[in-house]
């Protein structure tokens, strides 16, 4: 890995990224180095005082702490490492083995991968794009980014948008909750008016309901063997609670039913669903069975306009989507390598 | 044979090629894993429709009547109506892939009308004895067939989306199809509109049939009424929610298929032209070929 600017450069400035991420550090370390409770401000203050550092931007997410910068003093790795360690009050050797330093066109490649979601734990996720943008805006306000980093980050945003439009890197959802949202949209279109019933107060079910809520669902009802749990979760989700004993009589009111209980018996039988569907008079019904053993009789799949998906079905779709995303990775890496060189040459000849 | 902008068949052929190009573009985009640009499809289809409008205008100008006198013209008129309806629907319903399916249907039917021998039989115009009521009736009836054509496309898209969801397919075409609820709602709107237009067509036609019952082909009248009754029943059952989901979609597809097939016997039941009848300029050219 080159850490010095190539010999044809007009000056000896180095464009770099230094940091630690889910690729190099375990969760415990990432928790320790997270820049919370005023630590970000402290780090920025130290960086401003670092000799040779012309421009910088700090990116702090749940999966990474990274410092992007321009230096006229060559490799600042040790100084930056010391800054991070001093902010957290930890010895340098705890961090040393879990960091990376990438310079010049390799930093650009890294940044392009990052904004596109190629370096994320969940390949192709788009949240990172917003996080980078937020950090960039914050650095702009503080005046820590200059001409070079401005140009570099603007380029990276462009590259991310290009990749999303022209490749499958962000296509299809890869989390269970979002796969459910996609499927629900294929059945109901806009989800705003859809009525959701969540059976059980388990974490997977809650996350799925949250994903639906984030797409505009307003009517969420929770039912559980323990009414208090249902009531508590309903409160969290901003919905209503329903006594489990009244489940059958209210079944036809709901468009989407998510079940994730620890019950050993079927909670929804073929007869119950058929009866509910008859009452719905042809309106589609989407059943999501996240429980093991299953809560809903799989035979309901044969009913007209009833769509049932279990955990295996959803995981299969998530994996297919992930494979589609990964399929475009090699091609994107080649493209970004070429473009990183082009941007790097532009910067050095400015 | 040289291409002529003033020859209706040539312009119809050009429009068909444009629709085909739009379908090809959309298909290639989707095979590459990308959603096609709706604006591109919309512009290309609009261009095809403009060319087809010129073709129908030229034929109409030639026969001095609405060009719905032989199977070629009827098919052209149905596809022209379907595309016009698609262009009208686009601003109101954002139904992805409808453009692709429309171009496929229109390309298929137009090609059929162009290549089938004897479909563009010469006749003296106007075909309907110059009676404006019966000409209005025929135009409205074929307009309703155009609406039913788009309804059939919606039904096909519905069945595909249903199949994808039941079989747990989420890749390729399935992820871009509109939701089944949207398709169902649009289907009901189109059925209502098509049935209304066809009913008006029958009422208008009755102004001629009732006083001239002897000159009306009973077979043609029966087939037309049968198609209308079929759509009316589908509407009533759908309204009562007795014909929903896949059954409703299949009914729409089946009825449109029957409507298209019925054009053969309806056309065949027309009395042939007497041999001494003078031919139109178009007819002469057709014979020369």
Coordinates of C-alpha atoms in Angstrom, one line a residue:
Chain A
X1 CA 0.0 0.0 0.0
X2 CA 1.5 3.4 -0.9
X3 CA 1.4 6.0 1.7
X4 CA 3.3 8.7 -0.1
X5 CA 2.0 10.8 -3.0
X6 CA 3.3 9.5 -6.4
X7 CA 6.5 11.3 -7.7
X8 CA 4.7 13.3 -10.4
X9 CA 2.7 15.3 -7.9
X10 CA 3.1 19.0 -7.7
X11 CA 3.5 18.9 -4.0
X12 CA 3.9 16.3 -1.3
X13 CA 0.4 16.4 0.0
X14 CA -1.2 13.1 1.1
X15 CA -4.9 12.3 0.9
X16 CA -5.7 9.7 3.5
X17 CA -8.2 7.8 5.6
X18 CA -7.3 6.4 9.0
X19 CA -9.7 4.4 11.1
X20 CA -11.1 1.3 12.5
X21 CA -14.3 -0.5 11.3
X22 CA -16.2 -3.8 11.5
X23 CA -13.7 -5.2 9.1
X24 CA -10.7 -4.7 11.4
X25 CA -12.1 -4.4 15.0
X26 CA -14.4 -6.6 17.2
X27 CA -17.6 -5.2 18.5
X28 CA -16.2 -4.6 22.0
X29 CA -13.4 -2.3 20.6
X30 CA -15.8 -0.5 18.3
X31 CA -18.0 0.2 21.4
X32 CA -15.0 1.6 23.2
X33 CA -13.9 3.9 20.4
X34 CA -17.3 5.3 19.5
X35 CA -17.3 9.0 19.7
X36 CA -20.1 9.8 22.1
X37 CA -20.8 12.3 24.9
X38 CA -18.6 15.1 23.7
X39 CA -15.7 12.9 22.5
X40 CA -16.2 13.9 18.9
X41 CA -15.7 17.6 19.8
X42 CA -12.6 16.7 21.8
X43 CA -11.2 14.7 18.9
X44 CA -11.9 17.5 16.4
X45 CA -10.1 20.0 18.8
X46 CA -7.0 17.7 18.9
X47 CA -7.0 17.2 15.2
X48 CA -7.1 21.0 14.6
X49 CA -4.0 21.2 16.6
X50 CA -2.2 18.3 14.8
X51 CA 0.8 19.7 12.8
X52 CA 0.7 18.9 9.1
X53 CA -3.0 18.2 8.9
X54 CA -4.5 20.7 6.4
X55 CA -8.1 19.4 6.2
X56 CA -10.0 16.7 7.9
X57 CA -13.4 15.0 8.4
X58 CA -14.4 12.6 11.1
X59 CA -16.9 9.8 10.4
X60 CA -18.5 8.2 13.4
X61 CA -21.1 5.4 12.9
X62 CA -22.0 2.2 14.8
X63 CA -19.6 0.3 12.6
X64 CA -16.7 2.6 12.1
X65 CA -14.6 5.6 13.3
X66 CA -12.7 7.1 10.4
X67 CA -10.6 10.3 9.9
X68 CA -10.4 11.5 6.3
X69 CA -7.8 14.1 5.7
X70 CA -5.2 16.0 3.7
X71 CA -1.7 16.2 5.1
X72 CA 1.5 17.9 4.0
X73 CA 3.4 16.0 6.5
X74 CA 3.3 12.5 5.0
X75 CA 2.1 9.6 7.2
X76 CA 0.2 10.9 10.2
X77 CA -0.9 7.5 11.4
X78 CA 0.8 7.6 14.7
X79 CA -0.4 11.1 15.6
X80 CA -4.0 10.3 14.7
X81 CA -3.9 7.0 16.6
X82 CA -2.6 8.9 19.6
X83 CA -5.4 11.5 19.3
X84 CA -8.1 8.8 19.3
X85 CA -6.5 6.9 22.2
X86 CA -6.1 10.0 24.3
X87 CA -9.8 11.0 23.8
X88 CA -10.8 7.6 25.0
X89 CA -8.1 7.3 27.6
X90 CA -6.9 4.0 26.3
X91 CA -3.4 2.7 25.5
X92 CA -2.2 2.8 21.9
X93 CA -1.5 -0.9 21.7
X94 CA -5.2 -1.7 22.2
X95 CA -6.0 0.1 19.0
X96 CA -2.9 -0.4 16.9
X97 CA -3.7 -3.8 15.5
X98 CA -7.2 -2.9 14.5
X99 CA -6.7 0.2 12.4
X100 CA -6.0 0.9 8.7
X101 CA -4.4 3.6 6.8
X102 CA -5.1 4.2 3.1
X103 CA -3.6 7.0 1.1
X104 CA -4.2 8.8 -2.2
X105 CA -6.1 6.9 -4.8
X106 CA -6.6 4.0 -2.3
X107 CA -8.3 6.4 0.0
X108 CA -10.5 7.5 -2.9
X109 CA -11.4 3.9 -3.7
X110 CA -12.2 3.3 0.0
X111 CA -14.5 6.4 0.0
X112 CA -16.3 5.3 -3.1
X113 CA -16.9 1.8 -1.7
X114 CA -18.0 3.4 1.6
X115 CA -20.6 5.8 0.1
X116 CA -21.9 3.1 -2.2
X117 CA -22.5 0.7 0.8
X118 CA -19.9 -1.8 -0.5
X119 CA -17.9 -1.6 2.7
X120 CA -21.0 -1.9 4.9
X121 CA -21.8 -5.0 7.0
X122 CA -25.0 -5.2 4.9
X123 CA -23.7 -4.8 1.4
X124 CA -25.5 -2.1 -0.6
X125 CA -27.3 -0.5 2.4
X126 CA -28.0 3.2 1.8
X127 CA -28.0 4.5 5.3
X128 CA -24.2 5.1 5.2
X129 CA -24.6 7.5 2.4
X130 CA -26.7 9.8 4.6
X131 CA -24.2 9.3 7.5
X132 CA -21.3 10.4 5.3
X133 CA -23.3 13.4 4.0
X134 CA -24.1 14.4 7.6
X135 CA -20.5 14.2 8.6
X136 CA -19.4 16.2 5.6
X137 CA -22.0 18.9 6.3
X138 CA -20.9 19.1 9.9
X139 CA -17.2 19.3 8.8
X140 CA -18.1 22.1 6.4
X141 CA -19.8 24.0 9.2
X142 CA -16.8 23.7 11.3
X143 CA -14.5 24.7 8.4
X144 CA -12.3 21.6 8.7
X145 CA -12.8 20.6 5.1
X146 CA -11.2 22.6 2.3
X147 CA -10.9 22.6 -1.5
X148 CA -9.5 19.1 -1.7
X149 CA -11.9 17.2 0.6
X150 CA -14.8 19.1 -0.8
X151 CA -14.0 17.9 -4.3
X152 CA -13.3 14.4 -3.1
X153 CA -16.5 14.0 -1.1
X154 CA -18.7 15.6 -3.8
X155 CA -17.2 13.1 -6.3
X156 CA -17.9 10.2 -3.9
X157 CA -21.6 11.3 -3.6
X158 CA -21.8 11.3 -7.4
X159 CA -20.2 7.9 -7.7
X160 CA -22.7 6.4 -5.1
X161 CA -25.6 7.9 -7.0
X162 CA -24.3 6.5 -10.2
X163 CA -23.8 3.0 -8.8
X164 CA -27.3 3.0 -7.4
X165 CA -28.8 4.0 -10.7
X166 CA -26.7 1.8 -13.0
X167 CA -26.0 -1.4 -10.9
X168 CA -27.9 -3.7 -8.7
X169 CA -25.8 -2.8 -5.6
X170 CA -28.7 -1.4 -3.6
X171 CA -31.5 -3.4 -5.3
X172 CA -33.8 -5.6 -3.3
X173 CA -34.0 -5.7 0.5
X174 CA -31.6 -7.8 2.5
X175 CA -33.1 -7.6 6.0
X176 CA -36.2 -9.6 7.0
X177 CA -38.2 -6.5 8.0
X178 CA -37.5 -4.7 4.7
X179 CA -38.2 -7.9 2.6
X180 CA -41.6 -7.9 4.3
X181 CA -42.1 -4.3 3.5
X182 CA -41.3 -5.0 -0.2
X183 CA -43.7 -7.9 -0.3
X184 CA -46.5 -5.9 1.4
X185 CA -46.0 -3.1 -1.2
X186 CA -46.4 -5.7 -4.0
X187 CA -49.7 -6.7 -2.5
X188 CA -51.2 -3.5 -1.2
X189 CA -49.2 -0.7 -3.0
X190 CA -49.2 2.2 -0.5
X191 CA -49.2 0.8 3.0
X192 CA -50.6 3.9 4.7
X193 CA -54.1 2.4 5.1
X194 CA -53.1 -1.2 5.7
X195 CA -54.0 -2.6 9.1
X196 CA -51.4 -4.7 10.8
X197 CA -51.8 -7.3 13.5
X198 CA -48.7 -8.4 15.4
X199 CA -49.2 -11.6 17.3
X200 CA -46.5 -12.1 20.0
X201 CA -44.1 -9.6 21.4
X202 CA -40.9 -11.1 20.1
X203 CA -38.0 -9.0 18.8
X204 CA -38.2 -10.1 15.1
X205 CA -41.9 -9.4 15.0
X206 CA -41.4 -6.0 16.6
X207 CA -38.6 -5.1 14.1
X208 CA -40.8 -6.2 11.2
X209 CA -43.7 -4.0 12.5
X210 CA -41.2 -1.1 12.9
X211 CA -40.1 -1.6 9.3
X212 CA -43.7 -1.4 8.1
X213 CA -44.3 1.6 10.3
X214 CA -41.4 3.4 8.8
X215 CA -43.2 3.0 5.4
X216 CA -46.2 4.8 6.6
X217 CA -48.4 2.1 8.3
X218 CA -50.6 3.8 10.8
X219 CA -52.8 1.1 12.2
X220 CA -50.9 -1.4 14.2
X221 CA -52.5 -3.7 16.7
X222 CA -50.6 -6.0 19.1
X223 CA -51.8 -9.2 20.7
X224 CA -50.0 -11.6 23.0
X225 CA -50.6 -14.3 25.5
X226 CA -49.5 -11.8 28.2
X227 CA -51.7 -8.8 27.7
X228 CA -49.3 -6.5 29.5
X229 CA -46.6 -7.3 27.0
X230 CA -48.9 -6.6 24.2
X231 CA -50.0 -3.4 25.8
X232 CA -46.4 -2.3 26.3
X233 CA -45.3 -3.1 22.8
X234 CA -48.4 -1.4 21.4
X235 CA -47.4 1.7 23.3
X236 CA -43.9 1.5 21.8
X237 CA -45.3 1.1 18.3
X238 CA -48.0 3.7 18.7
X239 CA -50.7 1.2 18.2
X240 CA -53.5 -0.6 20.0
X241 CA -53.6 -3.8 21.9
X242 CA -56.0 -6.7 21.5
X243 CA -56.9 -9.5 23.9
X244 CA -55.7 -12.8 22.4
X245 CA -59.1 -14.3 23.1
X246 CA -60.7 -11.9 20.7
X247 CA -58.2 -12.7 17.9
X248 CA -60.5 -15.0 15.8
X249 CA -63.4 -12.6 15.8
X250 CA -61.2 -9.7 14.7
X251 CA -59.1 -11.5 12.2
X252 CA -60.8 -10.3 9.1
X253 CA -60.1 -6.6 10.1
X254 CA -56.4 -7.0 9.3
X255 CA -54.6 -6.8 6.0
X256 CA -51.2 -8.0 7.3
X257 CA -50.7 -10.4 10.2
X258 CA -47.2 -11.0 11.6
X259 CA -46.9 -13.9 14.0
X260 CA -43.9 -14.6 16.1
X261 CA -44.9 -16.4 19.3
X262 CA -43.2 -19.3 21.1
X263 CA -46.3 -21.3 21.0
X264 CA -46.0 -25.0 20.2
X265 CA -49.5 -25.2 18.6
X266 CA -50.9 -23.5 15.6
X267 CA -52.5 -20.1 16.5
X268 CA -54.2 -19.7 13.1
X269 CA -55.7 -22.7 11.5
X270 CA -56.8 -23.2 7.9
X271 CA -60.5 -22.9 9.0
X272 CA -60.0 -19.7 10.9
X273 CA -58.1 -18.0 8.0
X274 CA -60.6 -19.3 5.5
X275 CA -63.5 -17.9 7.6
X276 CA -61.7 -14.5 7.9
X277 CA -60.9 -14.4 4.2
X278 CA -64.5 -15.2 3.3
X279 CA -65.5 -12.2 5.4
X280 CA -62.9 -10.0 3.6
X281 CA -64.7 -10.9 0.3
X282 CA -61.6 -11.1 -1.8
X283 CA -59.4 -8.5 -0.3
X284 CA -55.8 -9.8 -0.1
X285 CA -54.4 -11.1 3.1
X286 CA -50.7 -11.2 3.9
X287 CA -49.5 -13.6 6.6
X288 CA -46.0 -13.5 7.9
X289 CA -45.1 -16.5 10.1
X290 CA -41.8 -15.7 11.9
X291 CA -42.3 -18.3 14.5
X292 CA -40.5 -21.7 15.0
X293 CA -42.4 -23.9 15.3
X294 CA -44.9 -22.2 13.0
X295 CA -47.9 -20.3 14.3
X296 CA -50.0 -20.4 11.1
X297 CA -51.1 -23.5 9.2
X298 CA -49.1 -23.6 5.9
X299 CA -52.1 -25.0 4.1
X300 CA -53.7 -21.5 4.1
X301 CA -51.4 -20.8 1.1
X302 CA -54.0 -22.5 -1.2
X303 CA -56.7 -20.0 -0.2
X304 CA -57.5 -17.4 -2.9
X305 CA -55.7 -14.1 -2.3
X306 CA -53.9 -15.3 0.8
X307 CA -50.1 -14.9 0.8
X308 CA -48.1 -16.6 3.5
X309 CA -44.4 -16.3 4.0
X310 CA -42.4 -18.0 6.7
X311 CA -38.9 -17.3 8.0
X312 CA -37.3 -19.6 5.4
X313 CA -39.1 -17.9 2.5
X314 CA -38.1 -14.4 3.7
X315 CA -34.4 -15.5 4.3
X316 CA -34.3 -17.0 0.8
X317 CA -35.5 -13.7 -0.8
X318 CA -33.0 -11.7 1.4
X319 CA -30.2 -14.0 0.2
X320 CA -31.2 -13.8 -3.4
X321 CA -31.2 -10.0 -3.1
X322 CA -27.8 -10.1 -1.5
X323 CA -26.4 -12.3 -4.3
X324 CA -27.7 -9.8 -6.8
X325 CA -25.9 -7.1 -5.0
X326 CA -22.7 -9.0 -4.7
X327 CA -22.9 -9.9 -8.4
X328 CA -22.2 -6.3 -9.3
X329 CA -19.3 -5.9 -6.8
X330 CA -16.4 -7.0 -8.9
X331 CA -17.5 -4.8 -11.8
X332 CA -18.0 -1.9 -9.5
X333 CA -14.5 -2.4 -7.9
X334 CA -12.9 -2.2 -11.3
X335 CA -14.9 0.9 -12.2
X336 CA -14.1 2.6 -9.0
X337 CA -10.4 1.8 -9.2
X338 CA -10.3 3.5 -12.6
X339 CA -12.3 6.5 -11.4
X340 CA -10.3 6.8 -8.2
X341 CA -7.1 7.2 -10.3
X342 CA -8.8 9.8 -12.5
X343 CA -10.0 11.8 -9.5
X344 CA -6.6 11.5 -7.9
X345 CA -4.8 12.8 -11.0
X346 CA -7.3 15.7 -11.2
X347 CA -6.6 16.7 -7.6
X348 CA -2.8 16.6 -7.9
X349 CA -2.9 18.7 -11.1
X350 CA -5.2 21.4 -9.7
Chain B
X1 CA -41.8 -1.7 -52.8
X2 CA -41.0 1.9 -51.8
X3 CA -42.0 3.4 -48.5
X4 CA -44.6 6.1 -48.8
X5 CA -45.7 8.5 -46.0
X6 CA -49.1 8.8 -47.8
X7 CA -49.8 5.1 -47.8
X8 CA -51.9 4.1 -44.7
X9 CA -50.5 0.5 -44.6
X10 CA -46.9 1.8 -44.8
X11 CA -47.5 4.2 -41.9
X12 CA -49.2 1.5 -39.9
X13 CA -46.2 -0.6 -40.5
X14 CA -43.9 2.2 -39.3
X15 CA -46.0 2.7 -36.2
X16 CA -45.7 -1.1 -35.5
X17 CA -42.0 -0.9 -35.8
X18 CA -41.9 2.0 -33.4
X19 CA -44.0 0.0 -30.9
X20 CA -41.7 -3.0 -31.4
X21 CA -38.7 -0.9 -30.7
X22 CA -40.2 0.4 -27.5
X23 CA -41.0 -3.2 -26.4
X24 CA -37.5 -4.3 -27.3
X25 CA -35.9 -1.5 -25.3
X26 CA -38.0 -2.3 -22.2
X27 CA -37.3 -6.0 -22.5
X28 CA -33.5 -5.5 -22.9
X29 CA -33.4 -3.1 -19.9
X30 CA -35.2 -5.6 -17.8
X31 CA -33.1 -8.5 -18.9
X32 CA -30.1 -6.5 -17.8
X33 CA -31.7 -6.2 -14.4
X34 CA -32.7 -2.5 -14.7
X35 CA -36.0 -0.9 -14.7
X36 CA -36.6 0.9 -18.1
X37 CA -37.0 4.6 -18.2
X38 CA -40.7 5.3 -18.3
X39 CA -40.2 8.7 -19.9
X40 CA -38.4 7.0 -22.9
X41 CA -41.1 4.4 -23.3
X42 CA -43.8 7.2 -23.0
X43 CA -42.1 9.3 -25.7
X44 CA -41.5 6.4 -28.1
X45 CA -45.1 5.1 -27.7
X46 CA -46.4 8.7 -28.2
X47 CA -44.4 8.8 -31.5
X48 CA -45.8 5.4 -32.6
X49 CA -49.3 6.6 -31.7
X50 CA -48.9 9.8 -33.7
X51 CA -47.7 7.8 -36.8
X52 CA -50.6 5.4 -36.3
X53 CA -53.0 8.3 -36.1
X54 CA -51.7 9.5 -39.5
X55 CA -52.2 6.0 -40.9
X56 CA -55.8 5.8 -39.7
X57 CA -56.4 9.4 -40.9
X58 CA -55.1 8.6 -44.4
X59 CA -57.3 5.4 -44.6
X60 CA -60.3 7.3 -43.3
X61 CA -59.7 10.2 -45.7
X62 CA -59.4 7.6 -48.5
X63 CA -62.7 5.8 -47.7
X64 CA -64.4 9.0 -46.5
X65 CA -65.4 7.2 -43.3
X66 CA -64.2 5.9 -40.0
X67 CA -61.6 3.2 -41.0
X68 CA -63.2 0.1 -39.4
X69 CA -64.4 -1.7 -42.5
X70 CA -62.1 -4.8 -42.5
X71 CA -60.1 -6.8 -40.0
X72 CA -56.9 -4.9 -40.7
X73 CA -58.6 -1.6 -39.9
X74 CA -60.5 -2.9 -36.9
X75 CA -57.3 -4.3 -35.4
X76 CA -55.5 -1.0 -36.1
X77 CA -58.4 0.9 -34.6
X78 CA -58.4 -1.3 -31.4
X79 CA -54.7 -0.9 -30.9
X80 CA -54.8 2.8 -31.6
X81 CA -57.5 3.1 -28.9
X82 CA -55.6 1.0 -26.5
X83 CA -52.4 3.1 -26.9
X84 CA -54.5 6.3 -26.6
X85 CA -56.0 5.0 -23.4
X86 CA -52.5 4.1 -22.1
X87 CA -51.3 7.6 -22.8
X88 CA -54.3 8.9 -21.0
X89 CA -53.9 6.6 -18.0
X90 CA -50.2 7.4 -17.4
X91 CA -50.7 10.7 -15.7
X92 CA -53.4 9.3 -13.4
X93 CA -52.1 5.8 -12.5
X94 CA -48.4 5.2 -12.1
X95 CA -48.6 1.6 -13.2
X96 CA -45.1 0.4 -13.9
X97 CA -44.7 -2.0 -16.8
X98 CA -48.0 -1.1 -18.3
X99 CA -46.1 0.6 -21.1
X100 CA -44.1 -2.5 -21.8
X101 CA -47.2 -4.7 -21.8
X102 CA -49.1 -2.2 -24.0
X103 CA -46.3 -2.2 -26.6
X104 CA -46.2 -6.0 -26.6
X105 CA -50.0 -6.3 -27.2
X106 CA -50.0 -3.5 -29.8
X107 CA -47.0 -4.9 -31.6
X108 CA -48.5 -8.3 -31.7
X109 CA -52.0 -7.3 -32.9
X110 CA -50.6 -4.8 -35.4
X111 CA -48.2 -7.3 -36.9
X112 CA -51.0 -9.8 -37.2
X113 CA -53.2 -7.3 -39.0
X114 CA -50.4 -6.5 -41.4
X115 CA -49.3 -10.0 -42.3
X116 CA -52.6 -11.9 -42.4
X117 CA -53.5 -12.3 -46.1
X118 CA -56.9 -11.0 -47.0
X119 CA -57.4 -9.0 -43.9
X120 CA -57.1 -5.7 -45.7
X121 CA -59.8 -6.6 -48.3
X122 CA -60.8 -3.7 -50.5
X123 CA -64.2 -2.3 -50.1
X124 CA -66.1 0.7 -51.2
X125 CA -66.5 3.3 -48.5
X126 CA -68.3 4.1 -46.5
X127 CA -68.9 0.5 -45.3
X128 CA -72.0 1.4 -43.2
X129 CA -74.2 2.7 -46.0
X130 CA -73.4 6.2 -45.0
X131 CA -75.7 5.9 -41.9
X132 CA -74.0 8.1 -39.2
X133 CA -75.7 6.2 -36.4
X134 CA -74.4 2.8 -37.4
X135 CA -71.0 4.3 -38.0
X136 CA -71.0 5.9 -34.5
X137 CA -72.1 2.6 -33.1
X138 CA -69.2 0.7 -34.7
X139 CA -66.7 3.3 -33.7
X140 CA -67.9 3.3 -30.1
X141 CA -68.0 -0.6 -30.0
X142 CA -64.4 -0.7 -31.2
X143 CA -63.4 2.0 -28.8
X144 CA -64.8 -0.2 -26.0
X145 CA -62.7 -3.1 -27.4
X146 CA -59.6 -0.9 -27.0
X147 CA -60.5 -0.3 -23.4
X148 CA -61.1 -4.0 -22.9
X149 CA -57.7 -4.6 -24.5
X150 CA -56.0 -2.5 -21.8
X151 CA -58.2 -4.3 -19.2
X152 CA -56.8 -7.6 -20.5
X153 CA -53.3 -6.3 -20.0
X154 CA -54.1 -5.3 -16.5
X155 CA -55.6 -8.7 -15.9
X156 CA -52.5 -10.4 -17.2
X157 CA -50.2 -8.2 -15.0
X158 CA -52.5 -9.1 -12.1
X159 CA -52.1 -12.8 -12.7
X160 CA -48.3 -12.5 -13.1
X161 CA -48.1 -10.6 -9.8
X162 CA -50.3 -13.2 -8.1
X163 CA -48.2 -16.0 -9.4
X164 CA -45.0 -14.3 -8.3
X165 CA -46.3 -13.8 -4.8
X166 CA -47.8 -17.3 -4.4
X167 CA -44.6 -18.9 -5.8
X168 CA -42.4 -16.6 -3.8
X169 CA -40.7 -15.1 -6.8
X170 CA -39.2 -11.7 -6.2
X171 CA -36.6 -11.3 -8.9
X172 CA -36.8 -9.9 -12.5
X173 CA -40.2 -8.9 -13.8
X174 CA -42.1 -9.6 -10.6
X175 CA -40.4 -7.0 -8.5
X176 CA -41.5 -4.2 -10.9
X177 CA -45.1 -5.2 -11.4
X178 CA -47.7 -2.9 -9.7
X179 CA -49.4 -4.1 -6.6
X180 CA -52.3 -6.5 -7.0
X181 CA -54.6 -4.0 -5.1
X182 CA -53.8 -1.2 -7.6
X183 CA -54.2 -3.6 -10.5
X184 CA -57.6 -4.7 -9.2
X185 CA -58.8 -1.1 -8.7
X186 CA -57.6 0.0 -12.2
X187 CA -59.2 -3.2 -13.6
X188 CA -62.6 -2.3 -12.1
X189 CA -62.4 1.2 -13.5
X190 CA -61.6 0.0 -17.0
X191 CA -64.3 -2.6 -16.9
X192 CA -66.8 0.1 -15.9
X193 CA -65.6 2.5 -18.6
X194 CA -65.5 -0.2 -21.3
X195 CA -69.0 -1.5 -20.4
X196 CA -70.4 2.0 -20.4
X197 CA -68.9 2.8 -23.9
X198 CA -70.1 -0.6 -25.3
X199 CA -73.6 -0.1 -23.8
X200 CA -73.8 3.4 -25.4
X201 CA -72.6 1.8 -28.7
X202 CA -75.5 -0.7 -28.5
X203 CA -78.0 2.0 -27.7
X204 CA -76.8 4.1 -30.6
X205 CA -76.9 1.0 -32.9
X206 CA -80.4 0.2 -31.8
X207 CA -81.6 3.4 -33.4
X208 CA -80.7 1.7 -36.8
X209 CA -81.5 -1.9 -35.9
X210 CA -85.0 -1.5 -34.6
X211 CA -86.5 0.2 -37.7
X212 CA -84.3 -2.0 -40.0
X213 CA -84.4 -5.4 -38.4
X214 CA -84.6 -7.2 -41.8
X215 CA -81.2 -5.8 -42.9
X216 CA -79.4 -6.7 -39.7
X217 CA -77.3 -9.8 -39.5
X218 CA -78.8 -11.8 -36.5
X219 CA -75.5 -13.6 -36.1
X220 CA -73.5 -10.4 -35.7
X221 CA -76.1 -8.9 -33.4
X222 CA -76.1 -12.1 -31.2
X223 CA -72.3 -12.2 -30.9
X224 CA -72.2 -8.5 -30.0
X225 CA -74.9 -8.9 -27.4
X226 CA -73.2 -12.0 -26.1
X227 CA -69.9 -10.1 -25.6
X228 CA -71.8 -7.2 -23.9
X229 CA -73.7 -9.6 -21.6
X230 CA -70.4 -11.3 -20.7
X231 CA -68.8 -8.0 -19.6
X232 CA -72.0 -7.0 -17.9
X233 CA -72.1 -10.2 -15.9
X234 CA -68.4 -9.8 -15.0
X235 CA -69.1 -6.3 -13.8
X236 CA -72.2 -7.3 -11.7
X237 CA -70.3 -10.3 -10.1
X238 CA -67.3 -8.1 -9.5
X239 CA -69.4 -5.4 -7.9
X240 CA -71.0 -8.0 -5.6
X241 CA -67.5 -9.3 -4.9
X242 CA -68.5 -12.7 -6.2
X243 CA -65.9 -12.6 -9.0
X244 CA -62.7 -11.4 -7.5
X245 CA -58.9 -11.8 -7.7
X246 CA -57.7 -14.5 -10.2
X247 CA -61.2 -15.5 -11.3
X248 CA -61.9 -11.9 -12.3
X249 CA -58.6 -11.5 -14.1
X250 CA -59.2 -14.8 -16.0
X251 CA -62.7 -13.6 -16.9
X252 CA -61.3 -10.3 -18.3
X253 CA -58.7 -12.2 -20.4
X254 CA -61.2 -14.7 -21.6
X255 CA -63.8 -12.1 -22.6
X256 CA -61.2 -10.1 -24.5
X257 CA -60.1 -13.2 -26.3
X258 CA -63.7 -14.0 -27.2
X259 CA -64.2 -10.4 -28.3
X260 CA -61.3 -10.6 -30.7
X261 CA -62.3 -14.0 -32.0
X262 CA -65.8 -12.8 -32.6
X263 CA -64.5 -10.3 -35.1
X264 CA -63.9 -13.1 -37.6
X265 CA -67.5 -14.4 -37.8
X266 CA -68.9 -10.8 -37.5
X267 CA -66.8 -9.7 -40.4
X268 CA -67.5 -12.9 -42.4
X269 CA -71.2 -12.4 -41.9
X270 CA -71.1 -9.2 -43.9
X271 CA -72.5 -9.4 -47.4
X272 CA -69.7 -9.4 -50.0
X273 CA -69.4 -6.5 -52.4
X274 CA -71.0 -6.9 -55.8
X275 CA -68.2 -7.5 -58.4
X276 CA -69.2 -4.4 -60.5
X277 CA -68.7 -2.1 -57.5
X278 CA -66.0 0.4 -58.4
X279 CA -62.9 0.1 -56.2
X280 CA -61.2 2.8 -54.2
X281 CA -57.7 4.0 -55.1
X282 CA -56.4 2.1 -52.1
X283 CA -58.1 -1.0 -53.3
X284 CA -56.5 -0.7 -56.8
X285 CA -53.1 -0.4 -55.3
X286 CA -53.7 -3.4 -53.1
X287 CA -54.7 -5.4 -56.1
X288 CA -51.7 -4.3 -58.1
X289 CA -49.5 -5.7 -55.4

